[in-house]
Short mmCIF file of C-alpha atoms in Angstrom, two decimals:
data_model
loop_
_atom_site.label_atom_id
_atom_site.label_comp_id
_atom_site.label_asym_id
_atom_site.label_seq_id
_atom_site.Cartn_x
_atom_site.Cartn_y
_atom_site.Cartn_z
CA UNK K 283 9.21 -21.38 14.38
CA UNK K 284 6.12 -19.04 14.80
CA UNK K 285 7.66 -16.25 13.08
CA UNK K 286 8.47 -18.90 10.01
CA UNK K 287 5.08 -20.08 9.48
CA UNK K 288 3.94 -16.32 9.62
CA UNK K 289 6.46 -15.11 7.28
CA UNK K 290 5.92 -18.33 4.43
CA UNK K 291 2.38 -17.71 4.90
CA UNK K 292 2.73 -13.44 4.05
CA UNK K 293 4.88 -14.45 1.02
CA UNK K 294 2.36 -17.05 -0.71
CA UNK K 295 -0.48 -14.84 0.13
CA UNK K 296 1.48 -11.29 -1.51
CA UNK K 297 2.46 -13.61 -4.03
CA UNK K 298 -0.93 -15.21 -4.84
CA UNK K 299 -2.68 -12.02 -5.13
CA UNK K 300 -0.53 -10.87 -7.07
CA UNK K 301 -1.16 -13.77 -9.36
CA UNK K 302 -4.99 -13.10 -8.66
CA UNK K 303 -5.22 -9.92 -9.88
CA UNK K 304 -2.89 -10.25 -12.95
CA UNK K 305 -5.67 -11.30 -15.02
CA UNK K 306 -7.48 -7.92 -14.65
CA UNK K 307 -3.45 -6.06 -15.04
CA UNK K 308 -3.69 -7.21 -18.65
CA UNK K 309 -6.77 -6.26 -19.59
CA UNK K 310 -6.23 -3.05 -17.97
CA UNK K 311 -3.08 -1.84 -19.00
CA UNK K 312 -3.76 1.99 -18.16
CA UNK K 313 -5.71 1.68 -14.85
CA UNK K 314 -2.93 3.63 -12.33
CA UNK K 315 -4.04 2.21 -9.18
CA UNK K 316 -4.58 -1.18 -10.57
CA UNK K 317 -0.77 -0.87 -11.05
CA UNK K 318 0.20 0.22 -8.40
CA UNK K 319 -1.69 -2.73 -5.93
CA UNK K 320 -0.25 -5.37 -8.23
CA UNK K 321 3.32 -3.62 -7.34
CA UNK K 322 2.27 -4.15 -3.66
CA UNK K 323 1.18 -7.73 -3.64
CA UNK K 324 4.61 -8.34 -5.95
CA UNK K 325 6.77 -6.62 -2.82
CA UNK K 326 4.78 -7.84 -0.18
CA UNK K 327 5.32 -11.24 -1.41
CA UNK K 328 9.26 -10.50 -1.97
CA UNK K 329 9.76 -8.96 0.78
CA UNK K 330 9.07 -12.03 2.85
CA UNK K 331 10.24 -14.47 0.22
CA UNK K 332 14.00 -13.58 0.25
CA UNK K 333 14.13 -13.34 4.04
CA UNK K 334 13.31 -16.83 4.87
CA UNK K 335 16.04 -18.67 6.26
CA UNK K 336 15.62 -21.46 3.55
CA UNK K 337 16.21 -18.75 0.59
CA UNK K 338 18.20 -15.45 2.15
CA UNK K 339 21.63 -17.53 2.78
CA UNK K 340 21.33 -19.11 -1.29
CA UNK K 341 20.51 -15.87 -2.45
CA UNK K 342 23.57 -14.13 -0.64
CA UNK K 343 25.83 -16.42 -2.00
CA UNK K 344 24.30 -16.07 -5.90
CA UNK K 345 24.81 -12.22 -5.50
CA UNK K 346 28.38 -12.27 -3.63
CA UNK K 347 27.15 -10.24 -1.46
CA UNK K 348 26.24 -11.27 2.52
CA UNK K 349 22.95 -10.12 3.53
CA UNK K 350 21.99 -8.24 0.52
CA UNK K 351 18.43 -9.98 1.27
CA UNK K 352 18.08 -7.39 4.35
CA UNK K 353 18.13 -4.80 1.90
CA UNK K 354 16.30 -6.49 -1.02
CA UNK K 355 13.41 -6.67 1.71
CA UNK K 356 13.43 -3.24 2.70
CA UNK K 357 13.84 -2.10 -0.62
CA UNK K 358 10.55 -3.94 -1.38
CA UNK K 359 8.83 -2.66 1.54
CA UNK K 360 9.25 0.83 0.74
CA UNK K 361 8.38 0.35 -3.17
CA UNK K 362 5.04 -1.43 -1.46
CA UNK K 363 4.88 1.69 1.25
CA UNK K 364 4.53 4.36 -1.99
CA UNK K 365 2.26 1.78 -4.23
CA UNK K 366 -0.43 1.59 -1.53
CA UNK K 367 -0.19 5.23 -0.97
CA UNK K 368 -1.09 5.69 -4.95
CA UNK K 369 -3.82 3.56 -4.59
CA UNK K 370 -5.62 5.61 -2.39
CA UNK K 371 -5.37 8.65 -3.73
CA UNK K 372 -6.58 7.20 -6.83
CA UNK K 373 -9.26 6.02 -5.07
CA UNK K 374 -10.14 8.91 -3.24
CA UNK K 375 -9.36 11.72 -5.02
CA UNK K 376 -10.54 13.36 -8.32
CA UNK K 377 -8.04 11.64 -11.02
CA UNK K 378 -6.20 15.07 -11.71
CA UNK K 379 -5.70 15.73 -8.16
CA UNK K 380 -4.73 12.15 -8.02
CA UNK K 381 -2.08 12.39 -10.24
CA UNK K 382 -0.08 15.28 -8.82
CA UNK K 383 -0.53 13.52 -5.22
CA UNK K 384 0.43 10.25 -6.59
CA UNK K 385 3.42 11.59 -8.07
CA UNK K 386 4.54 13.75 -5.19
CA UNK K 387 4.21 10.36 -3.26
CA UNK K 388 6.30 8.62 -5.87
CA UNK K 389 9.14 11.08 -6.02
CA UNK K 390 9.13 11.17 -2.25
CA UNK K 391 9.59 7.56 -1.63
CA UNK K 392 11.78 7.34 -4.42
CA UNK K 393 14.33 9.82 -3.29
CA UNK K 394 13.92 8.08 0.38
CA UNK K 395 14.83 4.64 -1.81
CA UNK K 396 17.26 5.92 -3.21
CA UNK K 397 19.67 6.95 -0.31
CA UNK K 398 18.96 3.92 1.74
CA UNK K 399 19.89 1.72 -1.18
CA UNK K 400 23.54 3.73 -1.45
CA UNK K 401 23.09 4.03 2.61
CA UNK K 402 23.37 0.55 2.69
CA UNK K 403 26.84 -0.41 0.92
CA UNK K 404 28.08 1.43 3.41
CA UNK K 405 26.58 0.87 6.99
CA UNK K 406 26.07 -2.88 6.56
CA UNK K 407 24.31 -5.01 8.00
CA UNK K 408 27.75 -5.52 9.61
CA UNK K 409 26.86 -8.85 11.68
CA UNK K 410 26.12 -12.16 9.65
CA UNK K 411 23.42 -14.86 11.12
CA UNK K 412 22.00 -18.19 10.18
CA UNK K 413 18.51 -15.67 10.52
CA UNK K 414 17.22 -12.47 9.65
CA UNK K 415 15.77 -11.76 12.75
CA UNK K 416 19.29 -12.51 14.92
CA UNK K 417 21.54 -10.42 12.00
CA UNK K 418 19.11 -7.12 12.26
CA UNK K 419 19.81 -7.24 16.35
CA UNK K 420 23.52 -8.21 15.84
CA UNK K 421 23.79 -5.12 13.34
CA UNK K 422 21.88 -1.97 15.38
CA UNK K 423 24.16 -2.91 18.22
CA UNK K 424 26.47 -0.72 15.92
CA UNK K 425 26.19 3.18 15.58
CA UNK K 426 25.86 3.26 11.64
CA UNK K 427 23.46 0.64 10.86
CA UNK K 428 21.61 1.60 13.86
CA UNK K 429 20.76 5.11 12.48
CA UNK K 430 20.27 3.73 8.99
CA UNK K 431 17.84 1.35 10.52
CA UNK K 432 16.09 4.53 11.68
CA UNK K 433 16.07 6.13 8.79
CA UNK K 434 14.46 2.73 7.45
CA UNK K 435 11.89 2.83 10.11
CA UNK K 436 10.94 6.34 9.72
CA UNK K 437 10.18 6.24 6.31
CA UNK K 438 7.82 2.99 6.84
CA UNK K 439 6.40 4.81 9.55
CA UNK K 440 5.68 7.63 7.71
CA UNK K 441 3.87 5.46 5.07
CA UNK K 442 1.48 3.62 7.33
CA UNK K 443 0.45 6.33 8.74
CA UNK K 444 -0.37 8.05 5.68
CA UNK K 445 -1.86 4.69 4.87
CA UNK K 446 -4.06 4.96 8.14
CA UNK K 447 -4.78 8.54 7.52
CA UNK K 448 -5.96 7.99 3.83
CA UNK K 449 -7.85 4.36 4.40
CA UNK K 450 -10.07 6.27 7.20
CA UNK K 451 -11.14 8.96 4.89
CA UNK K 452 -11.71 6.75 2.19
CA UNK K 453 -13.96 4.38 4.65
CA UNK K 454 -16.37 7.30 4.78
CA UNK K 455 -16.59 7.95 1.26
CA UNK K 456 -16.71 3.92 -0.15
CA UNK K 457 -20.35 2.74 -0.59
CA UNK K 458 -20.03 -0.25 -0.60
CA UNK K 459 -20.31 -2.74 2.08
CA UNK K 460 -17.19 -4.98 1.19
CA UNK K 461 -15.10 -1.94 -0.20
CA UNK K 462 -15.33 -0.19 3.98
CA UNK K 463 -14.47 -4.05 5.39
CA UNK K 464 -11.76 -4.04 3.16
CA UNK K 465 -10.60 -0.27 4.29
CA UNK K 466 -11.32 -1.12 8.06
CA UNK K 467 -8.67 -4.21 7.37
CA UNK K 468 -5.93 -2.23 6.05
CA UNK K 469 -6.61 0.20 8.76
CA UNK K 470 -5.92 -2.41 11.57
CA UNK K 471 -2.69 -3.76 9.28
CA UNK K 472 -0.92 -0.26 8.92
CA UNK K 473 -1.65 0.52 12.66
CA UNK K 474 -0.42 -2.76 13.60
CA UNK K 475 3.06 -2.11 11.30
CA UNK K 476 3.51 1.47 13.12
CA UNK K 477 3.67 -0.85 16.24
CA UNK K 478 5.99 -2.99 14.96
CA UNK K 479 8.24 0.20 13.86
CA UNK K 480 7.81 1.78 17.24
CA UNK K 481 8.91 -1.53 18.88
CA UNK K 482 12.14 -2.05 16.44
CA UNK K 483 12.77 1.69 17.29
CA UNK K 484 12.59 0.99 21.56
CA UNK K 485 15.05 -1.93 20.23
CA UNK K 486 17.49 0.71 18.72
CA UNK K 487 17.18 3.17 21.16
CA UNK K 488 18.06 0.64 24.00
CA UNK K 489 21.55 -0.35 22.46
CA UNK K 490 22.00 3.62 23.01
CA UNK K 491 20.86 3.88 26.72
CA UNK K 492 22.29 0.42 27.64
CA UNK K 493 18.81 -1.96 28.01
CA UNK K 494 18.05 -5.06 26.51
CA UNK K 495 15.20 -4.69 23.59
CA UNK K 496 15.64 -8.13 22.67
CA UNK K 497 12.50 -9.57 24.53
CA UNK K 498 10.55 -6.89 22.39
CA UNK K 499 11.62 -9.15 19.32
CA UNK K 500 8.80 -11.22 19.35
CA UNK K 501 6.06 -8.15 19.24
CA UNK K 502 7.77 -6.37 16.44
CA UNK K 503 7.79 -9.32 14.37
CA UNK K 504 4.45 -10.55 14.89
CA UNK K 505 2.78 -6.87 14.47
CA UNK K 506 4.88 -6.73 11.40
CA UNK K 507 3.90 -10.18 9.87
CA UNK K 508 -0.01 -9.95 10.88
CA UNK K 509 -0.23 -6.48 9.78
CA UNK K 510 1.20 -6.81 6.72
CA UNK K 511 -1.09 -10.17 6.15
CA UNK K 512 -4.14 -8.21 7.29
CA UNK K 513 -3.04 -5.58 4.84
CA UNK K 514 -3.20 -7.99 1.98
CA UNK K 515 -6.33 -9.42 2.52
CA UNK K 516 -8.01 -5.77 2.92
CA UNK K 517 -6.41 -4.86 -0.49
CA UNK K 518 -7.92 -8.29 -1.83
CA UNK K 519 -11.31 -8.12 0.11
CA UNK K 520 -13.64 -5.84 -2.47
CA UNK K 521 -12.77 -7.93 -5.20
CA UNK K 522 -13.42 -11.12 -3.01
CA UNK K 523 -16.09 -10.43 -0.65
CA UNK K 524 -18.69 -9.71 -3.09
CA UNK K 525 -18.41 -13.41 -3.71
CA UNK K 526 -19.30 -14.01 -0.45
CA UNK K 527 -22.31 -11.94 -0.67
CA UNK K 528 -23.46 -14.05 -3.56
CA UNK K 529 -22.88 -16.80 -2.35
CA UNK K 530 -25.15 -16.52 0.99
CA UNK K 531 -27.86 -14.65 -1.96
CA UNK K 532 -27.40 -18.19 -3.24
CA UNK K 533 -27.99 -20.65 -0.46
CA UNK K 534 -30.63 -18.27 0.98
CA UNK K 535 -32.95 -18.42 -2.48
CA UNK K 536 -32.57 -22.53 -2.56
CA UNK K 537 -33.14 -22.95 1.16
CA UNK K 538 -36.52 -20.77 0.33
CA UNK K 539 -36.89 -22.38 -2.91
CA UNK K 540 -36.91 -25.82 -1.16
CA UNK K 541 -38.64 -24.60 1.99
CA UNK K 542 -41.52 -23.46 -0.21
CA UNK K 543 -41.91 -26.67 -2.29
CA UNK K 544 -44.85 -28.54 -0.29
CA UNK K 545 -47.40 -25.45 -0.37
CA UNK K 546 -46.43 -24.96 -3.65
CA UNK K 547 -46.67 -28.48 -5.33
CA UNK K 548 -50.21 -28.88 -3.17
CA UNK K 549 -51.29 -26.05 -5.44
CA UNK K 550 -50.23 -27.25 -8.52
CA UNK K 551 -52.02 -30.55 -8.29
CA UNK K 552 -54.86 -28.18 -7.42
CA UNK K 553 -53.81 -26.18 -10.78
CA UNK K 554 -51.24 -27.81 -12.83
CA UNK K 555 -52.20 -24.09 -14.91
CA UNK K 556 -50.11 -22.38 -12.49
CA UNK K 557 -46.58 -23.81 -13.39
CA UNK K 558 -44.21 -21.92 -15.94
CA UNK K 559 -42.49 -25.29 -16.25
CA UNK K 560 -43.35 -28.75 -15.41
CA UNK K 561 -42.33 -29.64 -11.89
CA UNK K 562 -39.16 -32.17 -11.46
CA UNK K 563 -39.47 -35.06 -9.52
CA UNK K 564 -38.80 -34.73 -5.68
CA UNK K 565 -35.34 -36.32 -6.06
CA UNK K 566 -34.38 -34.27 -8.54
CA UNK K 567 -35.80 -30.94 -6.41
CA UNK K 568 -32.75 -31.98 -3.96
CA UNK K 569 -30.11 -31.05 -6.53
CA UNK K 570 -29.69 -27.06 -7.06
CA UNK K 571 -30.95 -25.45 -9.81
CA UNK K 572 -28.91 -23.71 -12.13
CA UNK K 573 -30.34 -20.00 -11.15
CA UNK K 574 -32.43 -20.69 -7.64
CA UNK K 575 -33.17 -16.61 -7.41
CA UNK K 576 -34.91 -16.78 -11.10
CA UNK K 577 -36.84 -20.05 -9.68
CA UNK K 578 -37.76 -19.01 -6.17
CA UNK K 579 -39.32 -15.38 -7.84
CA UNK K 580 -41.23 -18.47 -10.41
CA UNK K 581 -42.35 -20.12 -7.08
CA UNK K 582 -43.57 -17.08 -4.98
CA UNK K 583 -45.78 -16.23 -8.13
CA UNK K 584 -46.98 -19.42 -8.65
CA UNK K 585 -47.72 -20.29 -5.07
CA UNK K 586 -50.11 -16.63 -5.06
CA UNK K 587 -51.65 -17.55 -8.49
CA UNK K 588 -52.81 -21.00 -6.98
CA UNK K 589 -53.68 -19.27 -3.56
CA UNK K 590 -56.06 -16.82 -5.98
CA UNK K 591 -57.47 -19.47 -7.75
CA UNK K 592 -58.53 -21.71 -4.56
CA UNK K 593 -60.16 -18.10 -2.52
CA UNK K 594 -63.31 -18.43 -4.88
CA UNK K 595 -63.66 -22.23 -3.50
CA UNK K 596 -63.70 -21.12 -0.08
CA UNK K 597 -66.35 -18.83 2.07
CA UNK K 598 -65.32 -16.36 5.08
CA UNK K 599 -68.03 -18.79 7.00
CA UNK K 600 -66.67 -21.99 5.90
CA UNK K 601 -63.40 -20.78 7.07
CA UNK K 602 -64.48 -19.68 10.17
CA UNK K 603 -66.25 -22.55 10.98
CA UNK K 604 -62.71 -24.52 10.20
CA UNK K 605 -60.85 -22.14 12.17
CA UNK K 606 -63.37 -22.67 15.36
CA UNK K 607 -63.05 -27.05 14.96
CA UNK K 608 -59.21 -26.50 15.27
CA UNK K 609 -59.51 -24.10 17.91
CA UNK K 610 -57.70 -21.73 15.52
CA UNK K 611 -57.44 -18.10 15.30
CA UNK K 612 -59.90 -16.94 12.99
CA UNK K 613 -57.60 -14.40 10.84
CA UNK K 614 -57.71 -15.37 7.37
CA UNK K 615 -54.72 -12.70 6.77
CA UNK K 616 -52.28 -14.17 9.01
CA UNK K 617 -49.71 -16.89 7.55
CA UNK K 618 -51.71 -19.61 9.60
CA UNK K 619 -55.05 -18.49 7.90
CA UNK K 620 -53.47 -18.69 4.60
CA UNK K 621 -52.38 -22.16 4.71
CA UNK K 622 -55.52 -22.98 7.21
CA UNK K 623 -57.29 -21.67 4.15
CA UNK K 624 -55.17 -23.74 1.55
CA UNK K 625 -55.82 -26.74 3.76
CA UNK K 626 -59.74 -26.57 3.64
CA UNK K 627 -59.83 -26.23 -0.21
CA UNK K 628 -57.87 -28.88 -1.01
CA UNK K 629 -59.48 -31.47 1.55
CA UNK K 630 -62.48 -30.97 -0.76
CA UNK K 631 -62.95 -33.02 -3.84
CA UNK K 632 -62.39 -31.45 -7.15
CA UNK K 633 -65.72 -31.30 -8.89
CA UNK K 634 -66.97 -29.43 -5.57
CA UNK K 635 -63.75 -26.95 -5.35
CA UNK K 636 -64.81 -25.85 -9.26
CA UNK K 637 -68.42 -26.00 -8.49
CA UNK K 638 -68.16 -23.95 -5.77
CA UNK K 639 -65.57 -21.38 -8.06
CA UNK K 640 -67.90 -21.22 -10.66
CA UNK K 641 -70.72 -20.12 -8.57
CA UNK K 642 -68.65 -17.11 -6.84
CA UNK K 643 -67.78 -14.20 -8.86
CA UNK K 644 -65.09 -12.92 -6.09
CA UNK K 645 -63.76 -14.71 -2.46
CA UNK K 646 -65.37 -12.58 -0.05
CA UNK K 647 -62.49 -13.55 2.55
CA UNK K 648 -60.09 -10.69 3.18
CA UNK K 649 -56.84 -10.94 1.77
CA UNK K 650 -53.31 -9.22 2.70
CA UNK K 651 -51.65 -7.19 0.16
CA UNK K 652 -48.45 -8.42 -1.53
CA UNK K 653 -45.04 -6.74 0.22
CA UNK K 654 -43.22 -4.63 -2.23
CA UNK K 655 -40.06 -5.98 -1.15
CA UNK K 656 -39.48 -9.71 -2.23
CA UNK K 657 -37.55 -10.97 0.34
CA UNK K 658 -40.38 -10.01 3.15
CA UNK K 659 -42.74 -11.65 0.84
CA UNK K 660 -40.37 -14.64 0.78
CA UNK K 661 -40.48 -14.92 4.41
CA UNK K 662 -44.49 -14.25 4.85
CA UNK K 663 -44.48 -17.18 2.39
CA UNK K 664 -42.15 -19.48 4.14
CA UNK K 665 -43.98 -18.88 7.44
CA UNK K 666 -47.11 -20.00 5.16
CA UNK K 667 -45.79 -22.96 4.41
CA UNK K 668 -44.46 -23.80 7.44
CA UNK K 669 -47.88 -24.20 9.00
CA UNK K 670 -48.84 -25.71 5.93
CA UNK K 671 -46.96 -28.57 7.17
CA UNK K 672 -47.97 -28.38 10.33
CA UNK K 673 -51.65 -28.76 9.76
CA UNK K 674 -51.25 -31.55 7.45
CA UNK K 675 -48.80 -33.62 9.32
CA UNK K 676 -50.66 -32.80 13.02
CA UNK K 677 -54.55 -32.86 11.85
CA UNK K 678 -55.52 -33.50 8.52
CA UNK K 679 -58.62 -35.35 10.18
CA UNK K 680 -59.69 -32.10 11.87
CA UNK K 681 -59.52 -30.02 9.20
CA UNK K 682 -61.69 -32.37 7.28
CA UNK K 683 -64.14 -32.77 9.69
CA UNK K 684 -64.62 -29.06 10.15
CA UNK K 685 -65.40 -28.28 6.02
CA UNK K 686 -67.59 -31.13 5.70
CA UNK K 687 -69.47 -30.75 8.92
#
């Protein structure tokens, strides 16, 4: 039953990203490696597809010919063995060198294809069973099919680990974050395949030396299924995963954008100047804007234009003495002395915050410099506004009392 689910599961998902990446196929018609993974998701998906117990006895019978499925699967899996092994030389390798390695690969596999296909009319499999799984241990009980089995196995074998080999060096070289995951992935897949070859090899030698490799049938087919599924999605994951990484860019700019709004919409009723665009209500704040990195960069320099424009209203000793009625520390530079700061302009009423601007030529209270990086000024800010909130919702009395004492 498990083996089912895993095997319907590797045949949608070959089959899907196949479909996935067909798009970019036709609009680039002489990209080699692009090729060559599209082959691989095609057999991957096949090569499950024909084997399930629901198709492989239908498809016998349309062909006339019993378990021509077994070798329609490990046809595909070899065609999907070579593909994968052009893909990474393409990707690793300068494209002339590329091309004679690829084709070396090609011819290789080809000729390996080749005589396991005629192989096969001959040697079997010789047992027929409701299953896949039950026909391949009927058949290696005899001599023939058991060394073409081998000679199966030892090709595969010989792809994965070229696959491992290749994926490794090509880790080191990718620079980009989702391209290694992906590697790493196909890594653990092809490693997890040479198990699953090993295992179906213990299997053939033991109807040799007389031992029963039937409880082994389990771990071949599950290191088979998984790897090949982890294969897949490592082969998908650098065009996929950057998604990802926008996605969290996404959130992370509105959850700022939104975590900033307070300190910044005290400021513009301070200085409705500072605003690019006039605000939206506070219901419609809650629904995401179209691009929330463009309007949290709008925010950040709106929220230090306002914070500019209040300094002049506001002395180092008025400060301190605020700072000292709260029992505050008295660090206008830290992200409590900002919003402390924000706090004791604003609790004064207008006509004195633009007296008290027009009769200072600079704000004599020391201010930090901007960071060069946005996001650490994104996070300065939200710890800004954070006590912003604090002060007003714990003791807007205080803070009152302590300016207009």
């Amino acid at each position: 039953m498990i083996y089912t689910i895993l095997a319907w599961v590797c045949a949608f998902v070959g089959l899907a990203a196949f479909a996935y990446r067909l798009p970019d196929l036709l609009r680039r018609r002489h990209d080699v490696a692009l090729w060559a993974l599209c082959t691989y998701f095609l057999c991957s998906g096949i090569s499950f597809l024909v084997d399930l117990d629901l198709l492989r006895l239908h498809i016998s019978a349309f062909f006339g010919l019993p378990n021509i499925t077994s070798l329609i699967t490990q046809a595909a899996v070899v065609v999907l063995t070579a593909a994968q092994q052009v893909v990474l030389v393409y990707w690793s390798s300068p494209p002339a060198e590329a091309r004679r390695m690829a084709r070396r690969r090609v011819l290789g596999f080809g000729g390996a294809l080749a005589v396991l296909v005629v192989s096969s009319f001959y040697v079997g499999p010789v047992a027929h069973s409701e299953t896949a799984t039950s026909t391949i241990l009927l058949s290696i009980q005899h001599g023939g099919y058991a060394v073409y089995m081998s000679f199966y196995l030892l090709i595969c074998a010989v792809g994965q680990f070229e696959t491992v080999r290749l994926s490794l060096r090509f880790t080191t070289m990718a620079n980009r974050q989702w391209l290694k995951v992906g590697m790493r992935t196909v890594t653990v897949g092809a490693s997890l395949i040479l198990v699953y070859c090993v295992t179906r090899g213990v299997q053939i030698a033991g109807t040799r030396l007389d031992f029963d490799g039937s409880p082994l049938d389990p771990i071949q087919w599950t290191a088979g299924s998984v790897g090949a599924l982890l294969q897949i999605a490592g082969w998908t994951i650098p065009s996929w995963g950057i998604r990802i990484t926008r996605a969290r860019g996404w959130i992370r700019s509105y959850r700022s954008w939104r975590r900033l709004r307070p300190l910044w919409w005290a400021l513009y009723q301070a200085s409705p100047d500072i605003a690019l665009d006039p605000p939206r209500s506070w219901l419609r704040d809650l629904v995401p804007p179209r691009d929330p990195h463009y309007r949290l960069y709008r925010r950040v320099i709106e929220i230090r234009d306002g914070q500019l424009i209040l300094r002049t209203s506001l002395s180092l000793e008025d400060f301190s003495r605020v700072a000292r009625s709260l029992d505050l520390p008295e660090d206008p530079t830290s992200p409590l002395g900002e919003a402390l700061q924000v706090r004791a302009v604003l609790s004064r009423p207008a006509e004195e915050r633009s007296e008290r601007a027009d009769r200072a030529d600079a704000s004599e209270i020391p201010a930090r410099p901007p960071y060069e990086d946005f996001r650490d000024e994104v996070e300065w800010l939200s710890q800004v506004a954070s006590s912003f909130n604090r002060l007003g919702q714990g003791r807007p009395g205080p803070v009152d009392a302590g300016l207009l004492s």
